[in-house]
Tab-separated table of C-alpha atoms and ligand atoms in Angstrom:
chain	number	residue	atom	x	y	z
D	15	MET	CA	0.000	0.000	0.000
D	16	GLU	CA	1.347	3.373	-0.921
D	17	LEU	CA	0.439	7.060	-0.624
D	18	SER	CA	2.340	9.490	-2.752
D	19	HIS	CA	2.152	13.282	-2.663
D	20	VAL	CA	-1.298	13.194	-1.079
D	21	GLU	CA	-2.846	16.594	-0.375
D	22	LYS	CA	-6.141	17.342	1.328
D	23	HIS	CA	-7.965	20.524	2.320
D	24	PHE	CA	-11.072	21.076	4.391
D	25	GLY	CA	-12.118	24.416	2.962
D	26	SER	CA	-9.160	26.677	3.621
D	27	LEU	CA	-7.670	24.267	6.181
D	28	HIS	CA	-4.723	22.335	4.755
D	29	VAL	CA	-4.944	19.015	6.657
D	30	LEU	CA	-2.666	16.693	4.669
D	31	LYS	CA	0.516	18.129	3.181
D	32	ASP	CA	2.521	16.063	0.721
D	33	ILE	CA	2.024	12.740	2.479
D	34	ASN	CA	4.299	9.950	1.221
D	35	LEU	CA	4.017	6.598	2.876
D	36	ARG	CA	4.627	2.947	2.007
D	37	VAL	CA	3.290	0.030	3.965
D	38	ASN	CA	4.466	-3.439	3.005
D	39	MET	CA	2.462	-6.614	3.362
D	40	GLY	CA	2.505	-7.880	6.926
D	41	GLU	CA	3.846	-4.633	8.286
D	42	VAL	CA	2.403	-2.922	11.359
D	43	LEU	CA	2.554	0.838	11.267
D	44	VAL	CA	1.688	3.012	14.244
D	45	VAL	CA	0.789	6.634	13.598
D	46	VAL	CA	1.211	9.105	16.436
D	47	GLY	CA	1.013	12.860	16.692
D	48	PRO	CA	-0.761	15.707	18.448
D	49	SER	CA	-4.510	16.241	18.164
D	50	GLY	CA	-5.564	17.798	14.878
D	51	SER	CA	-2.411	16.733	13.055
D	52	GLY	CA	-4.405	14.829	10.409
D	53	LYS	CA	-3.966	11.218	11.579
D	54	SER	CA	-7.644	10.315	11.308
D	55	THR	CA	-7.979	12.096	8.005
D	56	MET	CA	-5.041	10.151	6.551
D	57	CYS	CA	-6.587	6.852	7.654
D	58	ARG	CA	-9.933	7.830	6.196
D	59	THR	CA	-8.452	8.709	2.819
D	60	ILE	CA	-7.079	5.180	2.518
D	61	ASN	CA	-10.540	3.682	2.106
D	62	ARG	CA	-11.821	6.900	0.639
D	63	LEU	CA	-14.186	7.856	3.420
D	64	GLU	CA	-12.511	11.189	2.621
D	65	SER	CA	-11.575	12.173	-0.902
D	66	ILE	CA	-8.162	13.656	-1.653
D	67	ASP	CA	-7.360	16.812	-3.624
D	68	SER	CA	-4.239	15.506	-5.351
D	69	GLY	CA	-1.716	12.706	-5.171
D	70	VAL	CA	-2.201	8.954	-5.575
D	71	ILE	CA	-3.118	6.173	-3.195
D	72	ARG	CA	-2.373	2.644	-4.419
D	73	ILE	CA	-3.344	-0.647	-2.879
D	74	ASP	CA	-1.580	-3.667	-4.396
D	75	GLY	CA	-0.298	-1.316	-7.084
D	76	GLU	CA	-3.824	-0.292	-8.142
D	77	PRO	CA	-4.913	3.354	-7.696
D	78	LEU	CA	-8.085	3.813	-5.624
D	79	PRO	CA	-11.225	3.697	-7.751
D	80	GLN	CA	-13.345	6.845	-7.822
D	81	GLU	CA	-16.916	5.728	-7.313
D	82	GLY	CA	-19.481	2.987	-7.495
D	83	ARG	CA	-19.028	-0.745	-7.280
D	84	ASP	CA	-15.232	-0.716	-7.592
D	85	LEU	CA	-14.991	1.644	-4.670
D	86	ALA	CA	-17.325	-0.515	-2.559
D	87	ASN	CA	-15.168	-3.541	-3.376
D	88	LEU	CA	-12.050	-1.673	-2.399
D	89	ARG	CA	-13.587	-0.675	0.913
D	90	ALA	CA	-14.364	-4.293	1.545
D	91	GLU	CA	-10.619	-5.044	1.199
D	92	VAL	CA	-9.698	-2.399	3.757
D	93	GLY	CA	-11.010	-3.094	7.246
D	94	MET	CA	-11.636	-0.095	9.454
D	95	VAL	CA	-12.075	0.088	13.218
D	96	PHE	CA	-13.348	3.350	14.698
D	97	GLN	CA	-12.888	4.999	18.026
D	98	SER	CA	-16.633	4.801	18.715
D	99	PHE	CA	-17.054	1.122	17.661
D	100	ASN	CA	-20.016	1.920	15.375
D	101	LEU	CA	-21.682	-1.456	15.672
D	102	PHE	CA	-25.080	-1.346	13.949
D	103	ALA	CA	-27.494	-0.539	16.778
D	104	ASN	CA	-30.488	-2.208	15.120
D	105	LYS	CA	-28.771	-5.564	14.554
D	106	THR	CA	-27.603	-8.352	16.825
D	107	ILE	CA	-23.900	-9.084	17.167
D	108	LEU	CA	-24.226	-11.999	14.763
D	109	GLU	CA	-26.137	-9.877	12.216
D	110	ASN	CA	-23.478	-7.184	12.525
D	111	MET	CA	-20.924	-9.830	11.590
D	112	THR	CA	-22.779	-11.371	8.657
D	113	LEU	CA	-24.418	-8.360	6.983
D	114	ALA	CA	-21.513	-7.269	4.797
D	115	PRO	CA	-20.193	-10.774	3.985
D	116	ILE	CA	-23.703	-11.666	2.731
D	117	LYS	CA	-24.500	-8.387	0.945
D	118	VAL	CA	-21.082	-7.450	-0.394
D	119	ARG	CA	-19.211	-10.739	-0.642
D	120	HIS	CA	-22.359	-12.715	-1.553
D	121	MET	CA	-21.552	-15.481	0.915
D	122	ASP	CA	-24.440	-17.721	1.790
D	123	LYS	CA	-25.971	-17.245	5.190
D	124	LYS	CA	-24.721	-20.470	6.719
D	125	ASP	CA	-21.102	-19.891	5.670
D	126	ALA	CA	-21.224	-16.290	6.830
D	127	GLU	CA	-22.536	-17.382	10.224
D	128	ASP	CA	-19.884	-20.078	10.607
D	129	LEU	CA	-17.185	-17.582	9.763
D	130	ALA	CA	-18.734	-15.053	12.168
D	131	MET	CA	-18.782	-17.531	15.048
D	132	ASP	CA	-15.152	-18.491	14.374
D	133	LEU	CA	-14.055	-14.874	14.470
D	134	LEU	CA	-16.168	-14.052	17.523
D	135	ALA	CA	-14.510	-16.998	19.287
D	136	ARG	CA	-11.099	-15.659	18.309
D	137	VAL	CA	-11.829	-12.335	19.963
D	138	GLY	CA	-13.507	-14.031	22.926
D	139	VAL	CA	-17.123	-12.869	22.590
D	140	GLU	CA	-18.846	-15.860	20.961
D	141	SER	CA	-21.230	-16.165	23.915
D	142	GLN	CA	-22.660	-12.708	23.081
D	143	ALA	CA	-23.630	-13.493	19.484
D	144	SER	CA	-27.391	-13.135	19.940
D	145	LYS	CA	-27.263	-9.927	21.992
D	146	MET	CA	-27.692	-6.351	20.823
D	147	PRO	CA	-24.591	-4.107	20.768
D	148	SER	CA	-25.864	-1.947	23.651
D	149	GLN	CA	-25.851	-4.992	25.934
D	150	LEU	CA	-22.071	-5.394	25.583
D	151	SER	CA	-19.297	-3.525	27.359
D	152	GLY	CA	-17.189	-1.091	25.351
D	153	GLY	CA	-14.282	-3.512	25.205
D	154	GLN	CA	-16.520	-6.300	23.949
D	155	GLN	CA	-18.100	-4.003	21.345
D	156	GLN	CA	-14.699	-2.981	20.051
D	157	ARG	CA	-13.588	-6.609	19.800
D	158	VAL	CA	-16.758	-7.347	17.812
D	159	ALA	CA	-15.987	-4.365	15.570
D	160	ILE	CA	-12.543	-5.843	14.863
D	161	ALA	CA	-14.069	-9.249	14.142
D	162	ARG	CA	-16.679	-7.619	11.881
D	163	ALA	CA	-13.929	-6.015	9.817
D	164	LEU	CA	-12.011	-9.296	9.682
D	165	ALA	CA	-15.074	-11.119	8.365
D	166	MET	CA	-14.514	-9.324	5.052
D	167	LYS	CA	-11.052	-10.916	4.832
D	168	PRO	CA	-9.378	-7.534	4.347
D	169	LYS	CA	-5.870	-7.108	2.997
D	170	ILE	CA	-5.198	-4.304	5.404
D	171	MET	CA	-6.717	-3.098	8.667
D	172	LEU	CA	-6.982	0.529	9.765
D	173	PHE	CA	-7.457	1.376	13.439
D	174	ASP	CA	-8.326	4.943	14.422
D	175	GLU	CA	-7.738	5.322	18.152
D	176	PRO	CA	-9.505	2.026	18.892
D	177	THR	CA	-8.995	2.221	22.643
D	178	SER	CA	-9.419	5.887	23.443
D	179	ALA	CA	-13.168	5.670	24.101
D	180	LEU	CA	-12.710	2.738	26.481
D	181	ASP	CA	-12.563	2.579	30.258
D	182	PRO	CA	-8.955	1.860	31.283
D	183	GLU	CA	-9.679	-1.675	32.463
D	184	MET	CA	-10.929	-2.614	28.977
D	185	VAL	CA	-8.037	-1.257	26.974
D	186	ASN	CA	-5.883	-4.342	27.261
D	187	GLU	CA	-8.467	-6.832	26.049
D	188	VAL	CA	-8.656	-4.862	22.789
D	189	LEU	CA	-4.885	-4.367	22.491
D	190	ASP	CA	-4.381	-8.105	23.037
D	191	VAL	CA	-6.593	-8.834	20.045
D	192	MET	CA	-4.622	-6.329	17.962
D	193	ILE	CA	-1.282	-7.777	19.019
D	194	GLN	CA	-2.473	-11.261	18.147
D	195	LEU	CA	-3.571	-9.976	14.754
D	196	ALA	CA	-0.190	-8.353	14.172
D	197	GLN	CA	1.561	-11.600	15.056
D	198	GLU	CA	-0.575	-13.452	12.536
D	199	GLY	CA	0.872	-11.219	9.846
D	200	MET	CA	-2.000	-8.808	9.195
D	201	THR	CA	-0.991	-5.530	7.535
D	202	MET	CA	-2.084	-2.820	9.950
D	203	ILE	CA	-2.103	0.946	10.280
D	204	CYS	CA	-2.939	2.021	13.824
D	205	VAL	CA	-3.503	5.535	15.084
D	206	THR	CA	-3.020	5.177	18.818
D	207	HIS	CA	-1.531	6.752	21.890
D	208	GLU	CA	-0.858	3.367	23.483
D	209	MET	CA	2.922	3.468	23.516
D	210	GLY	CA	3.254	0.040	25.095
D	211	PHE	CA	1.386	-1.397	22.141
D	212	ALA	CA	3.490	0.618	19.702
D	213	ARG	CA	6.706	-0.759	21.180
D	214	ARG	CA	5.491	-4.327	21.217
D	215	ALA	CA	3.680	-4.633	17.927
D	216	ALA	CA	4.862	-1.919	15.559
D	217	ASN	CA	7.474	-2.374	12.855
D	218	ARG	CA	7.520	1.336	12.257
D	219	ILE	CA	6.317	4.533	13.896
D	220	VAL	CA	5.141	7.490	11.871
D	221	PHE	CA	4.998	10.845	13.610
D	222	MET	CA	2.632	13.460	12.168
D	223	ALA	CA	2.240	17.114	13.044
D	224	ASP	CA	0.356	19.874	11.216
D	225	GLY	CA	-0.595	17.593	8.354
D	226	ARG	CA	2.950	16.438	7.600
D	227	ILE	CA	4.861	13.275	8.295
D	228	LEU	CA	7.834	14.575	10.275
D	229	GLU	CA	9.469	11.301	11.270
D	230	GLU	CA	9.434	7.651	10.347
D	231	ASP	CA	11.460	5.229	12.424
D	232	THR	CA	11.542	1.920	14.277
D	233	PRO	CA	9.842	2.027	17.689
D	234	ASP	CA	13.128	2.009	19.568
D	235	GLY	CA	14.637	4.617	17.290
D	236	PHE	CA	11.633	6.892	17.633
D	237	PHE	CA	10.991	6.589	21.351
D	238	ASP	CA	14.615	6.773	22.418
D	239	HIS	CA	16.135	9.082	19.822
D	240	ALA	CA	13.420	11.262	18.282
D	241	LYS	CA	15.103	13.573	15.816
D	242	THR	CA	12.749	16.558	15.561
D	243	LYS	CA	11.919	19.014	18.316
D	244	ARG	CA	8.172	18.512	17.716
D	245	ALA	CA	8.445	14.797	18.304
D	246	GLN	CA	10.558	15.226	21.416
D	247	ASP	CA	7.997	17.678	22.850
D	248	PHE	CA	5.165	15.345	21.966
D	249	LEU	CA	6.864	12.355	23.572
D	250	SER	CA	7.738	14.212	26.744
D	251	LYS	CA	4.073	15.209	27.093
D	252	ILE	CA	2.544	11.777	26.635
D	253	LEU	CA	5.229	9.873	28.525
D	254	THR	CA	5.037	12.013	31.627
D	255	HIS	CA	1.290	11.768	32.243
W	3	MET	CA	-80.691	14.391	23.967
W	4	GLY	CA	-83.621	13.258	21.910
W	5	SER	CA	-82.576	15.525	19.095
W	6	VAL	CA	-79.087	13.958	19.045
W	7	LEU	CA	-80.537	10.468	18.716
W	8	GLN	CA	-82.798	11.713	15.971
W	9	LEU	CA	-79.803	13.177	14.124
W	10	PHE	CA	-78.041	9.810	14.335
W	11	SER	CA	-81.064	7.991	12.931
W	12	GLU	CA	-81.599	10.518	10.170
W	13	TYR	CA	-77.955	10.713	8.989
W	14	ASN	CA	-75.270	8.069	8.629
W	15	ILE	CA	-72.711	9.851	10.822
W	16	PRO	CA	-70.409	6.848	11.435
W	17	GLY	CA	-70.492	6.251	7.682
W	18	ALA	CA	-69.214	9.790	7.058
W	19	PHE	CA	-66.392	9.290	9.543
W	20	TRP	CA	-65.600	5.983	7.873
W	21	VAL	CA	-64.981	7.853	4.614
W	22	ASN	CA	-62.419	10.034	6.415
W	23	ILE	CA	-60.809	6.981	7.973
W	24	GLN	CA	-60.485	5.351	4.567
W	25	LEU	CA	-59.078	8.543	3.039
W	26	THR	CA	-56.583	8.678	5.891
W	27	LEU	CA	-55.501	5.036	5.735
W	28	TRP	CA	-54.941	5.012	1.978
W	29	SER	CA	-53.171	8.357	2.031
W	30	ALA	CA	-51.033	7.285	4.983
W	31	LEU	CA	-49.931	4.204	3.056
W	32	PHE	CA	-49.105	6.032	-0.175
W	33	SER	CA	-47.514	9.037	1.525
W	34	LEU	CA	-45.331	6.714	3.581
W	35	ILE	CA	-44.058	4.989	0.445
W	36	LEU	CA	-43.510	8.286	-1.359
W	37	GLY	CA	-42.029	9.874	1.764
W	38	VAL	CA	-39.439	7.091	2.095
W	39	ILE	CA	-38.457	7.520	-1.557
W	40	LEU	CA	-38.181	11.290	-1.059
W	41	VAL	CA	-36.060	11.050	2.068
W	42	VAL	CA	-33.723	8.570	0.389
W	43	MET	CA	-33.361	11.151	-2.397
W	44	ARG	CA	-32.685	13.869	0.146
W	45	ILE	CA	-29.765	11.991	1.705
W	46	SER	CA	-28.520	10.451	-1.533
W	47	PRO	CA	-24.950	11.025	-2.706
W	48	ILE	CA	-26.284	12.199	-6.089
W	49	SER	CA	-26.814	15.943	-6.015
W	50	SER	CA	-29.604	16.102	-8.628
W	51	MET	CA	-31.607	13.661	-6.491
W	52	ARG	CA	-31.093	15.838	-3.438
W	53	VAL	CA	-32.227	18.922	-5.332
W	54	PHE	CA	-35.358	17.155	-6.555
W	55	GLY	CA	-36.204	15.910	-3.064
W	56	ARG	CA	-35.726	19.311	-1.518
W	57	THR	CA	-37.719	21.099	-4.198
W	58	TYR	CA	-40.620	18.668	-3.834
W	59	VAL	CA	-40.743	19.120	-0.084
W	60	GLU	CA	-40.489	22.903	-0.252
W	61	PHE	CA	-43.216	23.044	-2.880
W	62	PHE	CA	-45.782	20.884	-1.105
W	63	GLN	CA	-45.055	22.219	2.384
W	64	ASN	CA	-45.760	25.742	1.193
W	65	MET	CA	-48.842	24.951	-0.895
W	66	PRO	CA	-52.274	25.160	0.792
W	67	LEU	CA	-53.911	21.751	0.713
W	68	THR	CA	-57.200	23.181	-0.538
W	69	ILE	CA	-55.478	24.398	-3.680
W	70	ILE	CA	-53.970	20.972	-4.301
W	71	MET	CA	-57.381	19.360	-3.858
W	72	VAL	CA	-59.110	21.791	-6.186
W	73	PHE	CA	-56.328	21.246	-8.702
W	74	MET	CA	-56.863	17.477	-8.488
W	75	VAL	CA	-60.481	17.954	-9.583
W	76	LEU	CA	-60.249	20.882	-11.965
W	77	GLY	CA	-56.761	20.309	-13.310
W	78	VAL	CA	-56.052	16.600	-13.185
W	79	PHE	CA	-59.579	15.390	-13.749
W	80	ALA	CA	-61.378	18.059	-15.747
W	81	GLN	CA	-58.429	19.327	-17.800
W	82	LEU	CA	-56.045	16.403	-18.083
W	83	LYS	CA	-58.920	13.904	-18.186
W	84	LEU	CA	-57.217	11.527	-15.768
W	85	SER	CA	-59.772	9.507	-13.907
W	86	PHE	CA	-59.806	6.416	-11.721
W	87	SER	CA	-63.370	5.259	-12.239
W	88	THR	CA	-66.480	6.065	-14.213
W	89	VAL	CA	-68.389	6.202	-10.936
W	90	PHE	CA	-68.105	9.835	-9.878
W	91	SER	CA	-67.906	9.291	-6.127
W	92	VAL	CA	-65.251	6.574	-6.478
W	93	ASN	CA	-63.255	8.751	-8.835
W	94	PHE	CA	-63.342	11.769	-6.529
W	95	PHE	CA	-62.375	9.595	-3.585
W	96	TRP	CA	-59.178	8.439	-5.306
W	97	LEU	CA	-58.366	11.898	-6.628
W	98	ALA	CA	-58.567	13.102	-3.031
W	99	VAL	CA	-56.302	10.241	-1.914
W	100	VAL	CA	-53.720	11.232	-4.524
W	101	GLY	CA	-53.863	14.898	-3.493
W	102	LEU	CA	-53.586	14.057	0.208
W	103	SER	CA	-50.753	11.595	-0.441
W	104	LEU	CA	-48.698	14.020	-2.542
W	105	TYR	CA	-49.139	16.684	0.116
W	106	THR	CA	-48.546	14.485	3.173
W	107	ALA	CA	-45.474	12.806	1.624
W	108	ALA	CA	-43.560	16.082	2.038
W	109	PHE	CA	-44.275	16.025	5.767
W	110	VAL	CA	-43.542	12.298	6.056
W	111	CYS	CA	-40.195	12.973	4.364
W	112	GLU	CA	-39.329	15.668	6.881
W	113	SER	CA	-40.438	13.485	9.817
W	114	LEU	CA	-38.175	10.709	8.585
W	115	ARG	CA	-35.356	13.159	8.075
W	116	SER	CA	-35.595	14.293	11.675
W	117	GLY	CA	-35.360	10.597	12.588
W	118	ILE	CA	-32.307	10.188	10.360
W	119	ASN	CA	-30.671	13.086	12.180
W	120	THR	CA	-30.877	11.061	15.401
W	121	VAL	CA	-28.825	8.248	13.826
W	122	PRO	CA	-25.129	8.833	14.604
W	123	LEU	CA	-22.962	9.526	11.557
W	124	GLY	CA	-20.724	6.617	12.557
W	125	GLN	CA	-23.465	4.130	11.606
W	126	ALA	CA	-23.404	5.200	7.963
W	127	GLU	CA	-19.609	5.418	7.953
W	128	ALA	CA	-19.214	1.908	9.302
W	129	ALA	CA	-21.621	0.655	6.635
W	130	ARG	CA	-19.670	2.437	3.912
W	131	ALA	CA	-16.353	1.216	5.286
W	132	LEU	CA	-17.627	-2.363	4.991
W	133	GLY	CA	-18.404	-1.839	1.320
W	134	LEU	CA	-22.200	-1.601	1.573
W	135	SER	CA	-23.766	0.516	-1.166
W	136	PHE	CA	-25.775	3.637	-0.386
W	137	ILE	CA	-29.077	1.797	-0.930
W	138	GLN	CA	-27.946	-1.129	1.215
W	139	SER	CA	-26.872	1.056	4.101
W	140	ALA	CA	-30.032	3.162	3.823
W	141	SER	CA	-32.353	0.151	3.860
W	142	GLU	CA	-30.497	-2.034	6.373
W	143	ILE	CA	-29.051	0.471	8.815
W	144	ILE	CA	-30.165	4.074	8.475
W	145	LEU	CA	-33.909	3.873	7.772
W	146	PRO	CA	-34.699	1.138	10.345
W	147	GLN	CA	-33.055	3.263	13.022
W	148	ALA	CA	-34.574	6.453	11.652
W	149	PHE	CA	-38.118	5.003	11.799
W	150	ARG	CA	-37.754	4.528	15.512
W	151	GLY	CA	-36.675	8.115	15.952
W	152	SER	CA	-39.443	9.320	13.637
W	153	VAL	CA	-42.410	7.732	15.382
W	154	ALA	CA	-43.430	10.889	17.235
W	155	PRO	CA	-43.247	13.310	14.272
W	156	LEU	CA	-44.843	10.680	12.003
W	157	GLY	CA	-47.695	10.312	14.499
W	158	ASN	CA	-48.259	14.050	14.383
W	159	THR	CA	-48.121	13.993	10.594
W	160	PHE	CA	-50.803	11.292	10.449
W	161	ILE	CA	-52.995	13.099	12.986
W	162	ALA	CA	-52.744	16.151	10.732
W	163	LEU	CA	-53.581	13.895	7.782
W	164	LEU	CA	-56.782	12.692	9.468
W	165	LYS	CA	-57.870	16.268	10.092
W	166	ASN	CA	-56.799	17.274	6.581
W	167	SER	CA	-58.955	14.514	5.135
W	168	THR	CA	-61.913	16.869	5.687
W	169	VAL	CA	-60.419	19.064	2.966
W	170	ALA	CA	-61.397	16.257	0.591
W	171	ALA	CA	-64.689	18.150	0.465
W	172	ALA	CA	-62.795	20.494	-1.858
W	173	ALA	CA	-62.219	17.527	-4.158
W	174	SER	CA	-65.961	16.886	-4.221
W	175	VAL	CA	-65.907	13.934	-1.824
W	176	ALA	CA	-69.394	14.814	-0.606
W	177	THR	CA	-69.807	11.864	1.729
W	178	GLU	CA	-67.028	12.746	4.177
W	179	SER	CA	-67.728	14.099	7.642
W	180	SER	CA	-67.273	17.867	7.234
W	181	SER	CA	-69.554	17.858	4.189
W	182	LEU	CA	-72.171	15.926	6.144
W	183	MET	CA	-71.800	18.385	9.013
W	184	SER	CA	-72.487	21.347	6.717
W	185	GLU	CA	-75.460	19.563	5.248
W	186	MET	CA	-76.894	18.732	8.676
W	187	ILE	CA	-76.425	22.291	9.902
W	188	GLU	CA	-78.260	23.549	6.854
W	189	TYR	CA	-81.375	21.483	7.671
W	190	HIS	CA	-81.172	21.609	11.493
W	191	ALA	CA	-79.981	25.115	12.212
W	192	ASN	CA	-81.543	24.962	15.674
W	193	SER	CA	-79.319	22.003	16.705
W	194	ILE	CA	-76.102	23.628	15.495
W	195	VAL	CA	-74.274	23.239	18.823
W	196	ALA	CA	-75.213	19.563	19.146
W	197	ILE	CA	-74.105	18.871	15.576
W	198	PHE	CA	-70.846	20.667	16.113
W	199	LEU	CA	-70.171	18.722	19.315
W	200	ILE	CA	-70.909	15.378	17.643
W	201	PHE	CA	-68.262	15.994	14.984
W	202	ALA	CA	-65.734	17.556	17.315
W	203	LEU	CA	-66.068	14.586	19.659
W	204	GLY	CA	-65.813	12.198	16.739
W	205	TYR	CA	-62.418	13.586	15.798
W	206	VAL	CA	-61.172	13.547	19.367
W	207	ILE	CA	-62.141	9.877	19.578
W	208	LEU	CA	-60.259	9.131	16.339
W	209	VAL	CA	-57.163	11.155	17.178
W	210	LEU	CA	-56.639	9.927	20.751
W	211	PRO	CA	-55.703	6.358	19.821
W	212	ILE	CA	-53.181	7.588	17.213
W	213	GLY	CA	-51.517	9.670	19.913
W	214	ALA	CA	-51.526	6.752	22.360
W	215	LEU	CA	-50.128	4.395	19.730
W	216	THR	CA	-47.373	6.896	18.926
W	217	THR	CA	-46.307	7.157	22.551
W	218	PHE	CA	-46.404	3.388	22.931
W	219	LEU	CA	-44.352	2.766	19.787
W	220	SER	CA	-41.732	5.401	20.470
W	221	ASN	CA	-41.090	3.884	23.909
W	222	LYS	CA	-41.135	0.346	22.654
W	223	LEU	CA	-38.909	0.937	19.613
W	224	ALA	CA	-36.383	3.272	21.238
W	225	VAL	CA	-32.893	2.385	19.975
W	226	ARG	CA	-30.521	1.636	22.810
W	227	ARG	CA	-26.970	2.834	22.253
F	317	ATP	N1	-15.066	16.869	8.160
F	317	ATP	C1	-14.220	17.888	8.487
F	317	ATP	N2	-14.496	19.139	8.089
F	317	ATP	C2	-13.672	20.165	8.420
F	317	ATP	N3	-12.535	20.037	9.116
F	317	ATP	C3	-12.209	18.803	9.546
F	317	ATP	C4	-13.023	17.662	9.257
F	317	ATP	N4	-12.462	16.571	9.805
F	317	ATP	C5	-11.340	17.003	10.404
F	317	ATP	N5	-11.172	18.345	10.246
F	317	ATP	C6	-10.025	19.152	10.727
F	317	ATP	O1	-8.868	18.622	10.126
F	317	ATP	C7	-7.785	18.629	11.037
F	317	ATP	C8	-7.206	17.231	11.171
F	317	ATP	O2	-8.182	16.397	11.777
F	317	ATP	P1	-7.938	14.893	12.151
F	317	ATP	O3	-9.211	14.383	12.734
F	317	ATP	O4	-7.388	14.173	10.982
F	317	ATP	O5	-6.830	15.001	13.271
F	317	ATP	P2	-6.294	13.868	14.245
F	317	ATP	O6	-4.817	13.905	14.083
F	317	ATP	O7	-7.000	12.606	13.993
F	317	ATP	O8	-6.662	14.449	15.657
F	317	ATP	P3	-7.165	13.674	16.969
F	317	ATP	O9	-5.945	13.151	17.644
F	317	ATP	O10	-7.833	14.770	17.754
F	317	ATP	O11	-8.113	12.614	16.551
F	317	ATP	C9	-8.342	19.169	12.353
F	317	ATP	O12	-7.961	20.529	12.435
F	317	ATP	C10	-9.816	19.046	12.222
F	317	ATP	O13	-10.461	20.074	12.919
F	318	MG	MG1	-8.452	11.414	15.123
């Protein structure tokens, strides 16, 4: 997956400035940076929840399609996990899991349900399959959201601050699922402030500020020897509180 | 009291109300279908659809219903020669249903839209991120949740529809309740208060259950988040 010279404005606000980024298969990339630096926006451009003004985004060498069926198919290849879980409130956990595989991938119902139960077991919530999302804890909902994205057999998974809406005692259950996924070789881009996770699971850290990528380094390199002043300031703030 | 009983034996008052109920039920059905189509247009990613939806709603919300009803008879029927039946009363009934449905659909659309506004943006985004098409996410995720949030405004819209069904008199539906009321007052001017109370009470009796049903449904269907 590759972004080259990507630019994005919201009105007069220049949110992404000449973003160049390559993510190889099986790589885990953690994106950090201060609030408003454009991390979410960059993630969202990758499955085109946001359009870009100029530049190219390629997945498997193919530029992102513009509209219609091709775009829907692309989105199905890119799994996305949101800060606010976004499980479908009018569907049971099992229906949340099977809706897209049935409608988009045209799986038959039985196969989709078998796959769903497998994945729910992997994230440890198979006993909740018949409940509604509101009956689950935040940590359980987020694990379902990860499983729901995995049910589409994506090539790459995007996580946008998946643990920041969770109570502290639920953070680890979600991070454990993500670490397991990373170990299984999933290609992942994670926006997160969980530095423990970044050190353990990331191959590379990308530091963004003001819409630019300022640094790209291994976890040890970044955390111990940040090169730019912005990154050093940022690290001293998050590591001291 | 005796005069009231005599009025009931002389005129088919329940029958007149039944005409309004039928006008209301048919118009509710058609305006709901049209309203759903309109609201899907209003939230569609295609801008010409959105413009059409908005123009329709603006037009019918700002147009007096009486004018629409008169147009149905004088314009659609008399000028354009569109008719539903050779039997005059049947024909006028359906012309009134069409007029009421076209008009009410604009309000149904706006009721649904206020329901859609209660659905968090993240629901549609998650659906899009999974590769569902606009129509799939509208029909599976957005509208089902929007209906639950729209029960109260829809209830009010249908109560208004029931009251508006009396305007069918303008489309020459002579058998409906307000027409019967005028006719009765003409021949029994001395019982005018009794006649008025009969019809007023009739509408209260019809409207109350719609209100109760609305309250019941909006509690029962509330989406837990
Ligand atoms: N839909 C939008 N319309 C207008 N401006 C937006 C929109 N979405 C984001 N922005 C602005 O773009 C900038 C980058 O936002 P973005 O959400 O990508 O930052 P972030 O790095 O994810 O921040 P955070 O850590 O707070 O989530 C911010 O200044 C934000 O206010
Ligand atoms: Mg963000």
